[in-house]
Amino acid sequence: MALDNLDAPLRITWDLCPSGQGKLSNAELLKVSERLLDAGIFYLLLDEQPLLHQGLPDVLKQLSAEGCQVSLILGDNPAELAQLRQLERRYPLFVDASRWLEKPAGFEGLESFFERLRAQGDNPSLLWIPVAGQLQNLFPLFELCKRLNIPRFKLPNHKITVNSGAVETTKLLQTNDLEMLAKQLERQSLKLSKTALEVHDLFLWELIFPQGGGERSEYGGCQAGNSLGHIAANADLWPCSSWPQPLGNLLLQDLISIWDSVARHQVRSEVVSEPEDCAGCRDFKICFGGCRGLARSCRQDDARRDLLCSGPRK
């Protein structure tokens, strides 16, 4: 696989204010933000309760002044909504459905939350990280999107956090989850009208769009450490949120230097190499092994292909 190595990622996700973890000072936030701008980052998605960090308004002002497109993820904390009203301008919003689906009557609460945001002048999109045993939630979530005319529905891959362990990895989708979804899709189709659907994983995308269509986040193979990057709460820069390997720290180094480091080039060398368990697969030229970060971190069978791939296609 031949892929151009970029001098800096195009898109960054940033865990700004995770619950239970230390957070950067306001000055440190601005330092990281400045280094993102120096590297020419185009798109930034702020996650993990970004609205609860008191330094957020200054960071948003700094980033927006230089043309960086910033989106915010909202959870279910009422304080986030209160802080949203204090911002000087509106930013694209993604409501994290995971926070709501863990609650009793979660779908009703999620719908009410969207209606509340709409009443305040926002037009949020929806984000849900699919987890094991819960893919059936796609059906009511699709219905919610149609009913509310939600502009965008984003299905990213599972994140691996700094404190990831056995309990968290049990949430990862497996091939049996796709098999169950395929059986459900034989009885009931997933259809959206005006909502733009973005599916990160190739194998989930194939099921939802058997005739093609929609959007996939990545093209030409895993983009960890290339067009994608992820910033942890302590300013460590990772190849992506599913590949928890620090390449450097943005409080200590500029992003361009980190992206030109041996550690980052080793990641790309691993990504472009063909996993042994993909040998002979007719579709390798399409997926290139899929999500290499999750496979590297979480597979229990020493395989290196995507977790949702059941084996080479002949």
Short mmCIF file of C-alpha atoms in Angstrom, two decimals:
data_model
loop_
_atom_site.label_atom_id
_atom_site.label_comp_id
_atom_site.label_asym_id
_atom_site.label_seq_id
_atom_site.Cartn_x
_atom_site.Cartn_y
_atom_site.Cartn_z
CA MET A 1 0.00 0.00 0.00
CA ALA A 2 1.39 3.37 -1.01
CA LEU A 3 0.17 6.35 0.98
CA ASP A 4 1.58 9.84 1.12
CA ASN A 5 2.83 10.70 4.59
CA LEU A 6 1.53 14.11 5.59
CA ASP A 7 3.66 16.68 7.39
CA ALA A 8 0.82 17.21 9.88
CA PRO A 9 -2.61 15.68 10.45
CA LEU A 10 -5.65 17.30 8.88
CA ARG A 11 -8.00 16.45 11.72
CA ILE A 12 -7.45 16.22 15.45
CA THR A 13 -9.66 15.00 18.28
CA TRP A 14 -8.90 16.39 21.74
CA ASP A 15 -10.06 15.07 25.11
CA LEU A 16 -10.25 18.42 26.81
CA CYS A 17 -11.77 17.81 30.22
CA PRO A 18 -12.28 14.10 31.07
CA SER A 19 -14.07 13.36 34.32
CA GLY A 20 -11.75 12.04 37.04
CA GLN A 21 -8.54 13.08 35.28
CA GLY A 22 -6.30 16.08 35.72
CA LYS A 23 -6.76 18.84 33.19
CA LEU A 24 -4.45 21.37 31.62
CA SER A 25 -4.29 24.93 32.92
CA ASN A 26 -5.70 27.74 30.80
CA ALA A 27 -2.19 28.75 29.76
CA GLU A 28 -1.36 25.17 28.79
CA LEU A 29 -4.54 24.92 26.71
CA LEU A 30 -3.54 28.01 24.77
CA LYS A 31 -0.04 26.65 24.23
CA VAL A 32 -1.41 23.43 22.74
CA SER A 33 -3.90 25.42 20.67
CA GLU A 34 -1.12 27.61 19.30
CA ARG A 35 0.87 24.55 18.27
CA LEU A 36 -2.14 23.17 16.43
CA LEU A 37 -2.44 26.43 14.51
CA ASP A 38 1.28 26.50 13.75
CA ALA A 39 0.88 23.05 12.17
CA GLY A 40 -2.06 24.18 10.06
CA ILE A 41 -4.70 21.87 11.54
CA PHE A 42 -7.95 22.26 9.59
CA TYR A 43 -10.49 20.43 11.75
CA LEU A 44 -10.66 19.98 15.52
CA LEU A 45 -13.24 17.96 17.44
CA LEU A 46 -13.29 18.70 21.18
CA ASP A 47 -14.46 15.78 23.32
CA GLU A 48 -14.81 14.79 26.99
CA GLN A 49 -16.86 17.66 28.40
CA PRO A 50 -14.96 20.49 26.71
CA LEU A 51 -17.54 23.04 27.83
CA LEU A 52 -16.64 22.39 31.46
CA HIS A 53 -13.09 23.70 31.04
CA GLN A 54 -12.93 27.36 32.02
CA GLY A 55 -10.25 27.98 29.41
CA LEU A 56 -12.43 26.88 26.50
CA PRO A 57 -13.69 30.36 25.44
CA ASP A 58 -10.15 31.68 25.00
CA VAL A 59 -9.10 28.57 23.08
CA LEU A 60 -12.10 28.84 20.77
CA LYS A 61 -11.39 32.49 20.13
CA GLN A 62 -7.75 31.73 19.30
CA LEU A 63 -8.59 28.83 16.98
CA SER A 64 -11.49 30.53 15.20
CA ALA A 65 -9.47 33.68 14.54
CA GLU A 66 -7.06 31.57 12.46
CA GLY A 67 -9.75 29.70 10.53
CA CYS A 68 -9.59 26.34 12.28
CA GLN A 69 -13.00 24.62 12.13
CA VAL A 70 -13.94 23.52 15.65
CA SER A 71 -16.78 21.21 16.70
CA LEU A 72 -17.85 20.37 20.25
CA ILE A 73 -19.24 17.15 21.73
CA LEU A 74 -22.01 17.51 24.31
CA GLY A 75 -22.80 14.89 26.94
CA ASP A 76 -25.67 14.94 29.42
CA ASN A 77 -24.32 17.31 32.06
CA PRO A 78 -26.64 20.33 32.56
CA ALA A 79 -23.57 22.46 33.30
CA GLU A 80 -22.39 21.91 29.72
CA LEU A 81 -25.59 23.41 28.38
CA ALA A 82 -25.27 26.39 30.70
CA GLN A 83 -21.71 27.05 29.51
CA LEU A 84 -22.75 26.69 25.88
CA ARG A 85 -24.98 29.72 26.29
CA GLN A 86 -21.98 31.77 27.46
CA LEU A 87 -20.00 31.35 24.24
CA GLU A 88 -19.73 34.39 22.01
CA ARG A 89 -20.69 32.47 18.87
CA ARG A 90 -22.22 29.15 17.85
CA TYR A 91 -20.12 26.14 16.97
CA PRO A 92 -21.08 22.84 15.33
CA LEU A 93 -22.32 20.45 18.02
CA PHE A 94 -22.45 16.66 18.29
CA VAL A 95 -24.63 15.17 21.03
CA ASP A 96 -23.06 11.99 22.42
CA ALA A 97 -25.90 9.47 22.46
CA SER A 98 -23.88 7.07 24.65
CA ARG A 99 -24.38 9.30 27.68
CA TRP A 100 -28.15 9.11 27.25
CA LEU A 101 -28.61 5.47 26.28
CA GLU A 102 -27.13 4.41 29.62
CA LYS A 103 -30.12 6.01 31.38
CA PRO A 104 -33.67 4.71 31.91
CA ALA A 105 -35.89 6.14 29.18
CA GLY A 106 -32.69 7.23 27.45
CA PHE A 107 -34.21 7.72 23.99
CA GLU A 108 -36.90 10.00 25.36
CA GLY A 109 -34.29 12.00 27.26
CA LEU A 110 -32.10 12.24 24.16
CA GLU A 111 -34.98 13.52 22.06
CA SER A 112 -35.92 16.08 24.71
CA PHE A 113 -32.31 17.26 24.82
CA PHE A 114 -32.29 17.83 21.07
CA GLU A 115 -35.53 19.75 21.30
CA ARG A 116 -34.11 21.92 24.08
CA LEU A 117 -31.03 22.72 22.02
CA ARG A 118 -33.20 23.54 19.01
CA ALA A 119 -35.32 25.88 21.14
CA GLN A 120 -32.12 27.75 22.06
CA GLY A 121 -31.14 28.22 18.42
CA ASP A 122 -28.72 25.31 17.89
CA ASN A 123 -29.01 22.57 15.28
CA PRO A 124 -26.92 19.73 16.72
CA SER A 125 -25.80 16.53 15.06
CA LEU A 126 -25.68 13.08 16.64
CA LEU A 127 -22.67 10.95 17.57
CA TRP A 128 -22.68 7.39 18.86
CA ILE A 129 -19.77 5.01 19.39
CA PRO A 130 -21.31 1.56 18.82
CA VAL A 131 -20.54 -0.95 21.56
CA ALA A 132 -20.82 -4.71 21.86
CA GLY A 133 -24.35 -6.05 22.17
CA GLN A 134 -26.01 -2.72 21.34
CA LEU A 135 -26.02 -2.42 17.56
CA GLN A 136 -29.81 -2.81 17.65
CA ASN A 137 -29.85 0.78 18.92
CA LEU A 138 -29.10 1.87 15.37
CA PHE A 139 -32.75 1.35 14.44
CA PRO A 140 -34.31 3.78 16.96
CA LEU A 141 -31.40 6.20 16.46
CA PHE A 142 -32.06 6.25 12.72
CA GLU A 143 -35.73 6.90 13.46
CA LEU A 144 -34.75 9.73 15.80
CA CYS A 145 -32.63 11.28 13.04
CA LYS A 146 -35.52 11.14 10.58
CA ARG A 147 -38.10 12.42 13.06
CA LEU A 148 -35.99 15.41 14.12
CA ASN A 149 -34.26 16.02 10.77
CA ILE A 150 -30.88 15.75 12.48
CA PRO A 151 -28.29 17.05 9.99
CA ARG A 152 -25.53 14.52 10.66
CA PHE A 153 -25.05 11.16 12.38
CA LYS A 154 -21.46 10.16 13.11
CA LEU A 155 -20.43 6.59 14.03
CA PRO A 156 -16.76 6.65 15.08
CA ASN A 157 -14.64 3.71 16.17
CA HIS A 158 -14.33 2.90 19.85
CA LYS A 159 -11.87 5.08 21.75
CA ILE A 160 -9.10 3.57 23.85
CA THR A 161 -8.39 5.80 26.83
CA VAL A 162 -5.26 6.22 28.90
CA ASN A 163 -6.80 4.00 31.59
CA SER A 164 -8.15 1.38 29.17
CA GLY A 165 -8.34 -2.12 30.61
CA ALA A 166 -10.12 -5.44 30.25
CA VAL A 167 -13.47 -4.03 31.34
CA GLU A 168 -13.44 -1.34 28.65
CA THR A 169 -12.30 -3.64 25.87
CA THR A 170 -15.37 -5.82 26.46
CA LYS A 171 -17.35 -2.94 24.95
CA LEU A 172 -15.66 -3.33 21.56
CA LEU A 173 -17.75 -4.57 18.66
CA GLN A 174 -16.94 -8.09 17.51
CA THR A 175 -17.81 -10.07 14.39
CA ASN A 176 -20.82 -11.67 16.12
CA ASP A 177 -22.30 -8.18 16.57
CA LEU A 178 -22.22 -7.70 12.80
CA GLU A 179 -23.73 -11.13 12.25
CA MET A 180 -26.66 -10.25 14.52
CA LEU A 181 -27.11 -6.88 12.77
CA ALA A 182 -27.09 -8.60 9.38
CA LYS A 183 -29.96 -10.84 10.51
CA GLN A 184 -31.91 -7.84 11.76
CA LEU A 185 -31.35 -6.05 8.47
CA GLU A 186 -32.95 -8.97 6.63
CA ARG A 187 -36.18 -8.10 8.47
CA GLN A 188 -35.89 -4.33 8.81
CA SER A 189 -33.86 -1.87 6.77
CA LEU A 190 -31.95 1.14 8.06
CA LYS A 191 -32.98 4.22 6.11
CA LEU A 192 -32.23 7.88 6.52
CA SER A 193 -33.77 10.75 4.62
CA LYS A 194 -31.87 14.02 4.93
CA THR A 195 -29.36 13.03 7.62
CA ALA A 196 -25.77 12.65 6.43
CA LEU A 197 -24.40 9.40 7.86
CA GLU A 198 -20.68 8.98 8.50
CA VAL A 199 -19.48 5.47 9.38
CA HIS A 200 -15.86 4.97 10.41
CA ASP A 201 -15.50 1.19 10.19
CA LEU A 202 -15.59 -0.38 6.72
CA PHE A 203 -17.29 -3.60 7.84
CA LEU A 204 -20.14 -1.80 9.60
CA TRP A 205 -20.48 0.56 6.63
CA GLU A 206 -20.80 -2.41 4.25
CA LEU A 207 -23.79 -3.72 6.18
CA ILE A 208 -25.58 -0.37 6.35
CA PHE A 209 -24.85 0.46 2.70
CA PRO A 210 -24.73 -2.84 0.80
CA GLN A 211 -25.13 -0.95 -2.49
CA GLY A 212 -22.67 1.78 -1.51
CA GLY A 213 -23.48 5.29 -0.36
CA GLY A 214 -23.17 7.39 2.78
CA GLU A 215 -19.76 8.51 3.96
CA ARG A 216 -16.79 6.77 5.43
CA SER A 217 -14.36 8.65 7.64
CA GLU A 218 -11.28 7.21 6.00
CA TYR A 219 -10.23 6.30 2.50
CA GLY A 220 -7.19 4.33 1.43
CA GLY A 221 -6.64 2.51 4.70
CA CYS A 222 -6.01 3.37 8.33
CA GLN A 223 -5.08 7.04 8.70
CA ALA A 224 -3.71 6.82 12.25
CA GLY A 225 -0.60 8.95 12.45
CA ASN A 226 -1.26 10.48 9.03
CA SER A 227 -4.39 12.54 8.38
CA LEU A 228 -5.62 11.73 11.91
CA GLY A 229 -4.27 12.58 15.34
CA HIS A 230 -5.58 12.60 18.88
CA ILE A 231 -4.66 14.69 21.94
CA ALA A 232 -5.10 13.13 25.37
CA ALA A 233 -6.03 15.19 28.43
CA ASN A 234 -2.34 15.59 29.39
CA ALA A 235 -1.43 16.96 25.91
CA ASP A 236 0.12 13.69 24.69
CA LEU A 237 -0.30 13.38 20.93
CA TRP A 238 -1.45 9.94 19.75
CA PRO A 239 -1.76 8.53 16.21
CA CYS A 240 -5.55 8.45 16.75
CA SER A 241 -8.02 7.89 19.59
CA SER A 242 -7.97 4.14 18.92
CA TRP A 243 -4.18 3.85 19.00
CA PRO A 244 -3.02 4.87 22.51
CA GLN A 245 0.68 5.26 21.86
CA PRO A 246 2.15 8.64 22.84
CA LEU A 247 4.26 10.10 20.06
CA GLY A 248 5.23 13.17 22.08
CA ASN A 249 3.74 15.86 24.25
CA LEU A 250 2.52 19.17 22.82
CA LEU A 251 3.57 21.07 25.92
CA LEU A 252 7.16 20.00 25.27
CA GLN A 253 7.39 19.80 21.48
CA ASP A 254 5.75 21.39 18.48
CA LEU A 255 3.43 19.22 16.43
CA ILE A 256 5.53 19.25 13.27
CA SER A 257 8.54 17.88 15.16
CA ILE A 258 6.44 15.12 16.71
CA TRP A 259 4.98 14.23 13.31
CA ASP A 260 8.50 13.88 11.94
CA SER A 261 9.66 11.69 14.83
CA VAL A 262 10.84 8.10 14.67
CA ALA A 263 7.83 7.02 16.75
CA ARG A 264 5.35 8.43 14.27
CA HIS A 265 7.15 6.94 11.24
CA GLN A 266 7.16 3.56 12.98
CA VAL A 267 3.39 3.77 13.30
CA ARG A 268 3.02 4.49 9.60
CA SER A 269 5.38 1.65 8.71
CA GLU A 270 3.21 -0.71 10.74
CA VAL A 271 0.04 0.60 9.11
CA VAL A 272 1.28 0.16 5.54
CA SER A 273 2.56 -3.38 6.14
CA GLU A 274 0.12 -6.16 5.30
CA PRO A 275 -0.95 -8.18 8.34
CA GLU A 276 -0.16 -11.87 7.95
CA ASP A 277 -3.77 -12.73 8.63
CA CYS A 278 -4.88 -10.61 5.64
CA ALA A 279 -2.78 -12.60 3.16
CA GLY A 280 -4.72 -13.61 0.07
CA CYS A 281 -7.77 -11.46 0.85
CA ARG A 282 -9.38 -10.13 -2.30
CA ASP A 283 -10.53 -6.96 -0.50
CA PHE A 284 -7.24 -5.99 1.13
CA LYS A 285 -6.79 -3.25 -1.48
CA ILE A 286 -10.05 -1.73 -0.18
CA CYS A 287 -9.62 -1.87 3.60
CA PHE A 288 -5.82 -2.39 4.02
CA GLY A 289 -6.46 -4.24 7.26
CA GLY A 290 -9.09 -1.81 8.59
CA CYS A 291 -8.64 -0.19 12.00
CA ARG A 292 -5.10 -1.12 12.93
CA GLY A 293 -5.07 0.66 16.27
CA LEU A 294 -7.89 -1.36 17.82
CA ALA A 295 -6.55 -4.60 16.37
CA ARG A 296 -3.09 -3.85 17.76
CA SER A 297 -4.39 -2.95 21.21
CA CYS A 298 -7.28 -5.29 21.74
CA ARG A 299 -7.16 -8.47 19.68
CA GLN A 300 -6.68 -11.54 21.84
CA ASP A 301 -5.58 -13.85 19.01
CA ASP A 302 -2.41 -12.04 17.86
CA ALA A 303 -4.15 -11.13 14.61
CA ARG A 304 -3.63 -7.64 13.23
CA ARG A 305 -6.64 -7.18 10.96
CA ASP A 306 -9.75 -5.18 11.87
CA LEU A 307 -11.67 -6.54 14.88
CA LEU A 308 -14.82 -6.75 12.77
CA CYS A 309 -13.23 -8.80 10.01
CA SER A 310 -13.98 -12.51 10.29
CA GLY A 311 -11.11 -13.49 8.00
CA PRO A 312 -9.66 -13.12 4.49
CA ARG A 313 -12.17 -13.05 1.63
CA LYS A 314 -11.21 -15.39 -1.16
#
